[in-house]
PDB file of C-alpha atoms in Angstrom:
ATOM      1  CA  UNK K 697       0.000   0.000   0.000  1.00 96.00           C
ATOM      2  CA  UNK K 698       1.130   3.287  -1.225  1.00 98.00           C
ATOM      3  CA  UNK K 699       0.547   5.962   1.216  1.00 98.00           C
ATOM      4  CA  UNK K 700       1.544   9.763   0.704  1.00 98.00           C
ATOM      5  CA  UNK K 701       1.767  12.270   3.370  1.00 98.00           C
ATOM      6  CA  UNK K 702       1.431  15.805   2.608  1.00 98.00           C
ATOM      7  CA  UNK K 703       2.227  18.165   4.737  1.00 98.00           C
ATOM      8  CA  UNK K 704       3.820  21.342   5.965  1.00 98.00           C
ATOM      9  CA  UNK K 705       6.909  21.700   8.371  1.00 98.00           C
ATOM     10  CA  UNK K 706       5.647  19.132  10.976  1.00 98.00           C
ATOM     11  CA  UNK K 707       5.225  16.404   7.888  1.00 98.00           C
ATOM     12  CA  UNK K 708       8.865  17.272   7.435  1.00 98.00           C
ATOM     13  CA  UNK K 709      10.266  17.117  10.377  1.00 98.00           C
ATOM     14  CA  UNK K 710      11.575  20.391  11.647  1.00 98.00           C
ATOM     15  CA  UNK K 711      13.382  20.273  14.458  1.00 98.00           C
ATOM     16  CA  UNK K 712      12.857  23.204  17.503  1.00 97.00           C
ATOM     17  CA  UNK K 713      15.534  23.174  18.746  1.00 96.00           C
ATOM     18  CA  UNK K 714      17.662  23.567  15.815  1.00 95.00           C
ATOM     19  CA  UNK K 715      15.681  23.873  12.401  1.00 95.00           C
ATOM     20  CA  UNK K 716      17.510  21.331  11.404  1.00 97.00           C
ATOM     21  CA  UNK K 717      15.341  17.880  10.415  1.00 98.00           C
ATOM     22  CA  UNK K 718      14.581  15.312  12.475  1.00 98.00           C
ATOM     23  CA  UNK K 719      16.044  11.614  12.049  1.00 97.00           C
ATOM     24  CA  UNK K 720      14.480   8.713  10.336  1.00 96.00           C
ATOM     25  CA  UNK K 721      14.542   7.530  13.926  1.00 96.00           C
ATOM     26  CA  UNK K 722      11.889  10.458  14.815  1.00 98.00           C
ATOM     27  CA  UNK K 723       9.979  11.753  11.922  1.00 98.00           C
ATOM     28  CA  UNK K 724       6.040  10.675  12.109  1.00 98.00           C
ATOM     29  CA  UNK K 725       6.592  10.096   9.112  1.00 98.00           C
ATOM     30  CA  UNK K 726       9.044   6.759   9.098  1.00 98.00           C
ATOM     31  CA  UNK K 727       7.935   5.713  12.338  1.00 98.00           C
ATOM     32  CA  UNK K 728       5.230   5.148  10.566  1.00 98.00           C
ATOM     33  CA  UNK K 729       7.046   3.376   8.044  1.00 98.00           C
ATOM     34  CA  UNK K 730       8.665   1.252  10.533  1.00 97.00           C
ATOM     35  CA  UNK K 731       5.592   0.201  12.451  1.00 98.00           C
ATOM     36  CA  UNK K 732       3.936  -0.889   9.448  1.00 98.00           C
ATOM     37  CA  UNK K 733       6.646  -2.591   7.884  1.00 97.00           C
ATOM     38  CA  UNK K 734       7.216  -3.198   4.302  1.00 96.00           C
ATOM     39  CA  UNK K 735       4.127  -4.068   2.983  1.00 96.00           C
ATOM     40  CA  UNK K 736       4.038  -0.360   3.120  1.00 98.00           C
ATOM     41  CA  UNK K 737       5.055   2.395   1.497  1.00 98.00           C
ATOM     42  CA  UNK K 738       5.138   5.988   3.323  1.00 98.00           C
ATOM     43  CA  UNK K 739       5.915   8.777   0.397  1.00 98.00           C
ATOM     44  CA  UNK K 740       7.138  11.740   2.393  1.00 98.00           C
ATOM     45  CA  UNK K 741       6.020  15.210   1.027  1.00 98.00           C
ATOM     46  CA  UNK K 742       6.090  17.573   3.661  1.00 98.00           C
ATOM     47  CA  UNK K 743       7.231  21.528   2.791  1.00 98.00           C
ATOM     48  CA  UNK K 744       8.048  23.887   5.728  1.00 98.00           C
ATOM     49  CA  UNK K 745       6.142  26.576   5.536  1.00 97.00           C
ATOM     50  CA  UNK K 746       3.580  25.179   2.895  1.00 98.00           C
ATOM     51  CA  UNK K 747      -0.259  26.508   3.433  1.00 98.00           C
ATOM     52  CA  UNK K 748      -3.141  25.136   1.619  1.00 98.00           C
ATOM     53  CA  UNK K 749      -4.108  27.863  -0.832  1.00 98.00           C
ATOM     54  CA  UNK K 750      -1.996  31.270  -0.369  1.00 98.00           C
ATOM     55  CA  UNK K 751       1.309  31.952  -1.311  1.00 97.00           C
ATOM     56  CA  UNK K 752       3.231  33.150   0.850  1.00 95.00           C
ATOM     57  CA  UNK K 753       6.477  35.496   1.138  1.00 90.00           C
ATOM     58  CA  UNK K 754       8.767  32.841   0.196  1.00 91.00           C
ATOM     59  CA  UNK K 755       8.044  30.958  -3.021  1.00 95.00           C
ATOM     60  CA  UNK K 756       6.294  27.462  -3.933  1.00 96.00           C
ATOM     61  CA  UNK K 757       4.897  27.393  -0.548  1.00 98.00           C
ATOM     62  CA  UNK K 758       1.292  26.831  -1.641  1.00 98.00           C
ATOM     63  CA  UNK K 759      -0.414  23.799  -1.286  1.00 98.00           C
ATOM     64  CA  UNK K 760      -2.814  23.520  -3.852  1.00 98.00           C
ATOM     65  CA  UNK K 761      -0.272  24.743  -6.769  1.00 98.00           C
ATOM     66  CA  UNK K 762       2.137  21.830  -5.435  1.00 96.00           C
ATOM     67  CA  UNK K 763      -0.622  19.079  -5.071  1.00 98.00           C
ATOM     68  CA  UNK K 764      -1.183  17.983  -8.421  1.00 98.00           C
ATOM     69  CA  UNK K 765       2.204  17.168  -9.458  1.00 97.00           C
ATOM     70  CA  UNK K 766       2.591  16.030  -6.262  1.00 98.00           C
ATOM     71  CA  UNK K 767      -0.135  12.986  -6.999  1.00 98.00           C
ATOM     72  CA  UNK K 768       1.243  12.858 -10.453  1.00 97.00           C
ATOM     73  CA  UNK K 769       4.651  11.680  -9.590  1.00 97.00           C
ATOM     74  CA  UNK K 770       3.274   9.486  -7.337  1.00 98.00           C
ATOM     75  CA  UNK K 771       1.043   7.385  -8.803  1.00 96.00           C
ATOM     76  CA  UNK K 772      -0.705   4.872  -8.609  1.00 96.00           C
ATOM     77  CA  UNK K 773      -1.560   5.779  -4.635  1.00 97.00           C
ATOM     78  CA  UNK K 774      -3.706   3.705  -2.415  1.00 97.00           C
ATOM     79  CA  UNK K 775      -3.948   6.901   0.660  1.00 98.00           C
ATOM     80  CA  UNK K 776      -3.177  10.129   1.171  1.00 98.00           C
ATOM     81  CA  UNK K 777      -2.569  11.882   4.836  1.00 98.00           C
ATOM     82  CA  UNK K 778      -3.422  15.431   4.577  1.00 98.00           C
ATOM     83  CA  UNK K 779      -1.710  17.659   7.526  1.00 98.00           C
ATOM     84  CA  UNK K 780      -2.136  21.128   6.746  1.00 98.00           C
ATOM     85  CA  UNK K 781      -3.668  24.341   8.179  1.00 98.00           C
ATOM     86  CA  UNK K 782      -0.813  25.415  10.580  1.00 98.00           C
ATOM     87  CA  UNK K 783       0.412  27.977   8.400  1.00 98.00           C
ATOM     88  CA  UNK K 784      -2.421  29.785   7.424  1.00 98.00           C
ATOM     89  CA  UNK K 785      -2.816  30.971  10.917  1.00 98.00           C
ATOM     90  CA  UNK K 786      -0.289  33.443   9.749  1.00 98.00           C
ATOM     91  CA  UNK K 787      -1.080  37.637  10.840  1.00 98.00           C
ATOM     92  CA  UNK K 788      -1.154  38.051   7.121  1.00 97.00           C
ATOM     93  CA  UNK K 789      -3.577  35.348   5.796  1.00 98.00           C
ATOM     94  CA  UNK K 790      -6.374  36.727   7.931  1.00 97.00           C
ATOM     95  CA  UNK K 791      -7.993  33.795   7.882  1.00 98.00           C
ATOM     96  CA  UNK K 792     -10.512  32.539  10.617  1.00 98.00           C
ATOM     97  CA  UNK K 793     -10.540  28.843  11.531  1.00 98.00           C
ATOM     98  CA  UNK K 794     -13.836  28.314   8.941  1.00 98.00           C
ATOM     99  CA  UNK K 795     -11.434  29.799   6.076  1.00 98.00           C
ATOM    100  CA  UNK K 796      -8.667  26.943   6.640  1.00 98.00           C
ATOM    101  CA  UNK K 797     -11.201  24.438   6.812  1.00 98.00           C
ATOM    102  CA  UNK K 798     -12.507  25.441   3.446  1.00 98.00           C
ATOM    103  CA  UNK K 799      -9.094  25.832   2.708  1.00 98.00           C
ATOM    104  CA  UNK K 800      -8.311  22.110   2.816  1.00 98.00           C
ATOM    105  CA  UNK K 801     -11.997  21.120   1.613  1.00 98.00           C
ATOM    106  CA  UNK K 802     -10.716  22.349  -1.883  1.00 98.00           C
ATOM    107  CA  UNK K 803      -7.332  20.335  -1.632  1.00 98.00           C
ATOM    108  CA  UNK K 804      -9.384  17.165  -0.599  1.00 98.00           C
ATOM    109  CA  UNK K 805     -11.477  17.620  -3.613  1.00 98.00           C
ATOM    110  CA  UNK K 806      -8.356  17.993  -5.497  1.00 98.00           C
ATOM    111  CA  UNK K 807      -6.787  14.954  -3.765  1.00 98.00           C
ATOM    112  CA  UNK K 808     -10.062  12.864  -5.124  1.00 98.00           C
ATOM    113  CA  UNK K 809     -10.876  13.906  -8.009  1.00 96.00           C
ATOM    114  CA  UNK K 810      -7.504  13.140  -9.204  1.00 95.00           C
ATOM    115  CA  UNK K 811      -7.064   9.954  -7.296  1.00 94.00           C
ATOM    116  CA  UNK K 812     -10.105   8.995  -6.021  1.00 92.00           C
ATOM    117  CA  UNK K 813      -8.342   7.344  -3.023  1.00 95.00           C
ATOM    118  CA  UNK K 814      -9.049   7.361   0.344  1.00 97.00           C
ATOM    119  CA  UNK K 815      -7.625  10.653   2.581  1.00 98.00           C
ATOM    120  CA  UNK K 816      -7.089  10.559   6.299  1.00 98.00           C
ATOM    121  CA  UNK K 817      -7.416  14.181   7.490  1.00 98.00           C
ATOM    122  CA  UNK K 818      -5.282  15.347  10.202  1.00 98.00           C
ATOM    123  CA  UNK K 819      -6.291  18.045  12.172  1.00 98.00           C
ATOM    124  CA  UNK K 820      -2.798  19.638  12.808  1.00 96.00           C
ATOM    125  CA  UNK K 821      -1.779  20.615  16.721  1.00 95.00           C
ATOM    126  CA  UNK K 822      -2.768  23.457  18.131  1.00 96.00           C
ATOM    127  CA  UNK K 823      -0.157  26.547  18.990  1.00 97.00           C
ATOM    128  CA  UNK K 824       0.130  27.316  22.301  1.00 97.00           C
ATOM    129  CA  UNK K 825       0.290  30.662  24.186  1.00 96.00           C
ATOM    130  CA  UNK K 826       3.476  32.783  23.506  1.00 96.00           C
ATOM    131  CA  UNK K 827       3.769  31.968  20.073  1.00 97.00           C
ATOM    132  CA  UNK K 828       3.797  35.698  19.437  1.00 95.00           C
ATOM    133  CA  UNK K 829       6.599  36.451  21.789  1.00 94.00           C
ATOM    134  CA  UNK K 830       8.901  33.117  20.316  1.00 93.00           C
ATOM    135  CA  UNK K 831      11.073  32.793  17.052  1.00 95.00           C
ATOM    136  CA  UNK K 832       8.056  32.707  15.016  1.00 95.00           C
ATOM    137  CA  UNK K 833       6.346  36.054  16.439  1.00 95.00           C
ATOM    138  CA  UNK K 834       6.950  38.001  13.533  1.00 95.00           C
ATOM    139  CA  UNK K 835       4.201  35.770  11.637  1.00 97.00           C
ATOM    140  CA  UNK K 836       1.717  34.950  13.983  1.00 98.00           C
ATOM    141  CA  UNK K 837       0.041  37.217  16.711  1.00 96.00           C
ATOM    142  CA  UNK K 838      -1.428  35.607  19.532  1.00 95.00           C
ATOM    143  CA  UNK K 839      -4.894  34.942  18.106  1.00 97.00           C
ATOM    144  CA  UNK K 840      -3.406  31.984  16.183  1.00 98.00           C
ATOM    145  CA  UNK K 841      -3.417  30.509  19.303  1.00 97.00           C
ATOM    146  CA  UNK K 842      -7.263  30.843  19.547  1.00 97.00           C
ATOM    147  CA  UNK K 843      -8.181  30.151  15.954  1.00 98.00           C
ATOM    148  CA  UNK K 844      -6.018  27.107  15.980  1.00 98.00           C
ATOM    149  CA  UNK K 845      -8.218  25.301  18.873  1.00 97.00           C
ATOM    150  CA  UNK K 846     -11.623  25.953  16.607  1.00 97.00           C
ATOM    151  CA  UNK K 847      -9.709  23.818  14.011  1.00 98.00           C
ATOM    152  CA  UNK K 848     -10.095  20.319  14.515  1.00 98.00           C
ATOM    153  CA  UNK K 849     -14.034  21.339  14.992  1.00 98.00           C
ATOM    154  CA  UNK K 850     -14.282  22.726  11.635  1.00 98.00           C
ATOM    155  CA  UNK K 851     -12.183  20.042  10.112  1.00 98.00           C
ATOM    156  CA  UNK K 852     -13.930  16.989  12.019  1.00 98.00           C
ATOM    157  CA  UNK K 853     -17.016  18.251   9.798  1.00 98.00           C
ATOM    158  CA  UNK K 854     -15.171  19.030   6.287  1.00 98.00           C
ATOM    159  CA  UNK K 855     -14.276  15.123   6.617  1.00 98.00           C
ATOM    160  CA  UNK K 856     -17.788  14.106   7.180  1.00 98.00           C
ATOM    161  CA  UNK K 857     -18.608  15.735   4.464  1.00 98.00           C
ATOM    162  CA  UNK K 858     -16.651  14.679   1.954  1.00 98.00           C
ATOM    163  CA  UNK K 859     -16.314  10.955   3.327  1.00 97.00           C
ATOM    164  CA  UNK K 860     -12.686  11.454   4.630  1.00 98.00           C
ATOM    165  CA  UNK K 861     -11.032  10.179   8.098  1.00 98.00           C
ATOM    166  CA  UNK K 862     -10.434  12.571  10.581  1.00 98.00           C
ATOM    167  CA  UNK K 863      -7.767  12.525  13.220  1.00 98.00           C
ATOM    168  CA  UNK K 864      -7.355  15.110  15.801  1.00 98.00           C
ATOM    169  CA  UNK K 865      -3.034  15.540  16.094  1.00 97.00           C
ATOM    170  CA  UNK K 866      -3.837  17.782  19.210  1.00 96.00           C
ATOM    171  CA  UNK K 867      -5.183  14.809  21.074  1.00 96.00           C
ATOM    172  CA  UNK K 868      -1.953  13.059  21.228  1.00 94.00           C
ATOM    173  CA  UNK K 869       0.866  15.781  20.152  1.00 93.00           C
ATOM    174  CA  UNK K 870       1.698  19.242  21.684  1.00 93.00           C
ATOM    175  CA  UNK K 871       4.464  21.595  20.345  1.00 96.00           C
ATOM    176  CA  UNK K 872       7.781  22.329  21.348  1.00 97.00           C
ATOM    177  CA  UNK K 873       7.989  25.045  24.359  1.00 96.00           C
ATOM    178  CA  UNK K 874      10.749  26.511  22.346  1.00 96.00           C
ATOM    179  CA  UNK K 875       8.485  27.718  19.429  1.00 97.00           C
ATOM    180  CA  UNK K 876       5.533  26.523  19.990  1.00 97.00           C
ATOM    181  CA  UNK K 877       4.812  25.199  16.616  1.00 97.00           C
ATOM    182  CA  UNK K 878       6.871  22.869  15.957  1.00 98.00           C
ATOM    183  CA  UNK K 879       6.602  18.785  16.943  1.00 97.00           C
ATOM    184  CA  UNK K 880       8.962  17.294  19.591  1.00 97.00           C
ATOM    185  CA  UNK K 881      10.415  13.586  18.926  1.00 97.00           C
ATOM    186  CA  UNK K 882       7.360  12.772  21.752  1.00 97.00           C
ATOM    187  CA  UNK K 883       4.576  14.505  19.551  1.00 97.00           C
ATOM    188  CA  UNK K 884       6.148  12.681  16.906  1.00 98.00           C
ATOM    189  CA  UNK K 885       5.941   9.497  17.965  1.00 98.00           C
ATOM    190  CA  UNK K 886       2.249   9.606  19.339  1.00 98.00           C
ATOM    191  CA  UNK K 887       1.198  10.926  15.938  1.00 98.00           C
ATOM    192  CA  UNK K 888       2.631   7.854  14.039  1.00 98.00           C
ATOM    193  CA  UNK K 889       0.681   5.492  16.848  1.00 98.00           C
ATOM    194  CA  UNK K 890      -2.404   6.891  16.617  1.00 97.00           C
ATOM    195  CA  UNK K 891      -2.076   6.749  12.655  1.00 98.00           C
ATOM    196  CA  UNK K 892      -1.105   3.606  12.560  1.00 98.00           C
ATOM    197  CA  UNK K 893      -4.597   2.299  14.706  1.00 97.00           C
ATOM    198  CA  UNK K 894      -6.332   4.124  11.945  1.00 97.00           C
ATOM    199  CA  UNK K 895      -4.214   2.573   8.890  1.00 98.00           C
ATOM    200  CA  UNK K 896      -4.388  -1.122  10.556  1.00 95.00           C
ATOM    201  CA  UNK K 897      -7.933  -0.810  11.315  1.00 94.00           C
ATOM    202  CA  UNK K 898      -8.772  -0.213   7.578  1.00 88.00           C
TER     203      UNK K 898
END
C-alpha cells in the first residue's frame, strides 16, 4: 500500500531546537514506516512553511499549486494523509478557523478527483500561548493561538462531508515550548501510533 503524506513543516520534520530535520529515527513520518513494515510504502512530502491555498512570502509554498504534481509523480496511490492548516494561521492570511477548513476542503477535492483514493485528514496541533513572543512572532500574533483550537471542529465536519477520516493531532501531540509550533520527537511518535490504529484498522 502506497501511502503519501502531505504536509507542511511538521510532515517534514523540523526540528525546535535547531531547524535542522529530524532523524528517520523520529519523523512521524518513518515511524510510521517502521511500524507498518514493508508491505508499506510511506511517500514523504512535507514543505516547511507550505499553506493550503496562499502563497506566501517565500516561493512554492502553496499547497494547492504543489498538489497535483505532487499525486502525479506518485502514482498509482492507495492513501493520502493530509496535515495542513498550521500555516495559514499566519497575521497576514487573515484567515478565521472556517477559512482553513474550506481551505483544505478544496485540496481534498483535489486529492479525489484526481485519485479517487481514500484521505485521512489530520487536524494539525494546536499553537500554544506565547507563540507571538517566540522565534516565530513576527508571523503569527497571539490569536493563532485561539483560531487554531476551533480547528479540529471545523475540520472533524469538512471530513464528514466529503467521506474522509479525521484525526485530531492535538489529542496526542503538543508543540515544542521553544516555538511553539513545531513537533517534539514525543509529539512525533504519538502521531505515528495513533495513525497507525487508523491505517491497521482499515
Amino acid at each position: 500500500m502506497k501511502i503519501v503524506c502531505y504536509g507542511d513543516s511538521n510532515t517534514y520534520g523540523m526540528n525546535p531546537k535547531n531547524g535542522d530535520r529530524y532523524n528517520d529515527n523520529i519523523r512521524w513520518t518513518k515511524v510510521l514506516q517502521n511500524i507498518l513494515g514493508n508491505d508499506y510504502e510511506i511517500i514523504e512530502e512535507g514543505k516547511n512553511g507550505r499553506t493550503t491555498i496562499y502563497d506566501d512570502e517565500k516561493p512554492n509554498r502553496n499547497g494547492m499549486k504543489d498538489l497535483v504534481p505532487c499525486l502525479n509523480k506518485h502514482q498509482p496511490i492507495d492513501m493520502v494523509i493530509l496535515m495542513l492548516g498550521t500555516n495559514d494561521l499566519k497575521t497576514r492570511f487573515h484567515a478565521s478557523s472556517q477559512d482553513i477548513a474550506n481551505n483544505v476542503g478544496q485540496l481534498i477535492d483535489i486529492i479525489q478527483n484526481n485519485t479517487g483514493t481514500k484521505i485521512i485528514l489530520v487536524s494539525p496541533m494546536e499553537v500554544t500561548e506565547g507563540i507571538d513572543k517566540g522565534p516565530f512572532g513576527d508571523s503569527f500574533d497571539d490569536s493563532a493561538v485561539r483560531r487554531s483550537k476551533e480547528i479540529s471542529k471545523h475540520y472533524r465536519k469538512i471530513a464528514k462531508e466529503k467521506d474522509c477520516i479525521f484525526v485530531d493531532a492535538a489529542k496526542c501531540s503538543k508543540p515544542s515550548d521553544i516555538d511553539h509550533l513545531h513537533m517534539t520527537s514525543d509529539a512525533h511518535q504519538n502521531l505515528a501510533n495513533e495513525l497507525v490504529k487508523v491505517i491497521v484498522s482499515l
